XYZ file of C-alpha atoms in Angstrom:
149
model
C 172.726 -36.395 48.002
C 172.405 -40.148 47.513
C 169.968 -42.470 49.300
C 172.462 -43.540 51.987
C 173.260 -39.915 52.798
C 169.564 -39.098 53.133
C 169.059 -42.078 55.471
C 172.043 -41.114 57.644
C 170.980 -37.467 57.816
C 167.281 -38.195 58.379
C 167.761 -40.901 60.988
C 170.552 -38.940 62.677
C 168.391 -35.817 62.979
C 165.452 -37.856 64.285
C 167.578 -39.514 66.992
C 169.278 -36.221 67.921
C 166.051 -34.251 68.316
C 164.180 -37.093 70.049
C 166.982 -37.420 72.596
C 167.123 -33.671 73.211
C 163.329 -33.530 73.556
C 163.335 -36.287 76.205
C 166.189 -34.618 78.100
C 164.253 -31.336 78.145
C 161.701 -32.879 80.542
C 164.404 -33.756 83.045
C 166.116 -30.393 82.682
C 162.751 -28.762 83.482
C 162.373 -30.759 86.688
C 160.649 -34.051 85.866
C 161.586 -36.838 88.310
C 160.081 -40.201 89.250
C 161.106 -42.735 91.879
C 160.130 -46.341 91.283
C 160.696 -49.701 92.876
C 162.774 -51.068 89.972
C 164.099 -47.956 88.285
C 164.001 -44.209 88.789
C 164.002 -41.257 86.440
C 166.467 -38.744 87.840
C 168.774 -36.040 86.519
C 172.520 -36.394 86.549
C 175.345 -35.056 84.415
C 177.954 -37.563 83.271
C 181.313 -35.833 82.912
C 182.956 -38.961 81.472
C 181.905 -41.571 78.935
C 180.349 -44.977 79.747
C 180.360 -45.558 83.514
C 182.018 -42.103 83.907
C 185.326 -43.328 82.473
C 187.740 -40.607 81.354
C 186.019 -37.964 83.501
C 189.529 -36.809 84.417
C 189.829 -35.355 80.901
C 187.258 -32.738 81.943
C 186.814 -30.016 79.291
C 189.069 -31.789 76.778
C 186.741 -34.784 76.478
C 184.113 -32.983 74.406
C 186.731 -31.802 71.915
C 188.298 -35.260 71.693
C 184.867 -36.776 71.017
C 184.062 -34.128 68.424
C 187.332 -34.838 66.590
C 186.691 -38.610 66.727
C 183.133 -38.315 65.380
C 184.291 -35.834 62.728
C 187.151 -38.137 61.754
C 184.796 -41.094 61.405
C 182.496 -38.927 59.299
C 185.368 -37.999 56.986
C 186.410 -41.649 56.740
C 182.882 -42.607 55.700
C 182.821 -39.894 53.037
C 185.782 -41.616 51.392
C 184.406 -45.136 51.916
C 180.923 -44.824 50.508
C 180.475 -48.604 50.283
C 180.469 -48.762 54.096
C 178.004 -45.881 54.221
C 175.704 -47.681 51.769
C 175.803 -50.959 53.709
C 175.327 -49.452 57.152
C 173.391 -46.205 56.562
C 170.687 -46.891 59.166
C 172.969 -47.858 62.081
C 175.455 -45.117 61.183
C 172.627 -42.570 61.285
C 171.447 -43.915 64.646
C 174.938 -43.817 66.170
C 175.809 -40.411 64.680
C 172.614 -38.761 65.917
C 173.036 -40.217 69.400
C 176.739 -39.386 69.631
C 176.197 -35.805 68.471
C 173.350 -35.368 70.958
C 175.582 -36.435 73.838
C 178.419 -34.207 72.602
C 175.937 -31.320 72.316
C 175.052 -31.886 75.992
C 178.705 -31.558 76.944
C 178.949 -28.159 75.272
C 175.605 -26.837 76.570
C 175.275 -28.468 80.016
C 178.874 -29.314 80.925
C 178.162 -33.054 80.836
C 175.872 -35.615 79.244
C 172.317 -35.412 80.587
C 171.504 -38.877 81.955
C 168.254 -39.872 83.629
C 167.391 -43.606 83.589
C 168.624 -45.306 86.771
C 168.046 -49.071 87.135
C 168.308 -50.176 90.769
C 166.368 -53.433 91.123
C 168.610 -56.235 92.384
C 171.713 -54.201 91.598
C 172.546 -50.605 90.794
C 173.383 -49.905 87.186
C 174.864 -46.792 85.619
C 172.500 -43.912 84.849
C 171.975 -43.597 81.100
C 169.773 -41.963 78.454
C 167.978 -42.624 75.158
C 171.078 -41.744 73.099
C 173.132 -44.344 74.969
C 170.524 -46.997 74.154
C 170.466 -45.909 70.498
C 174.265 -46.236 70.269
C 173.903 -49.805 71.544
C 171.113 -50.483 69.017
C 173.285 -49.098 66.203
C 176.237 -51.283 67.191
C 174.011 -54.384 67.375
C 172.639 -53.597 63.886
C 176.180 -53.272 62.507
C 177.210 -56.574 64.102
C 174.077 -58.317 62.822
C 174.497 -57.007 59.281
C 178.184 -57.940 59.305
C 177.313 -61.448 60.490
C 174.623 -61.788 57.808
C 177.033 -60.579 55.132
C 179.669 -63.111 56.227
C 177.080 -65.930 56.021
C 176.330 -65.029 52.382
C 179.979 -65.487 51.408
C 179.918 -69.192 52.292
């Protein structure tokens, strides 16, 4: 396995297991109510902001096929994998953790609820890591485009 593959696998496993470890506390009953945010337990049957919840049981299979398809694409486009190994590992680990939740718990385990000034969607560590991965891809793409000129 090449360096990029090791980074993707290592980072992906770290994100996956960290997310599952955090979720374990909420599944075992941990809760906290705060003035600005609360730590609660909820199961998201959809994707972001519960969109596509109407797909019910099909959603987890659709997501699995999409993540698998992206993985296959990256196997045939190793230059992308080399350039973006870290963010791909972050996103893959987080996505697979949320898909795992769907198979085991019937929905994604979410727990962080921001409610100061306005109520925001309940989310989890994996959701944040997907955002971090996307920002890293955008930043690296922007930096690469600056080098061309």
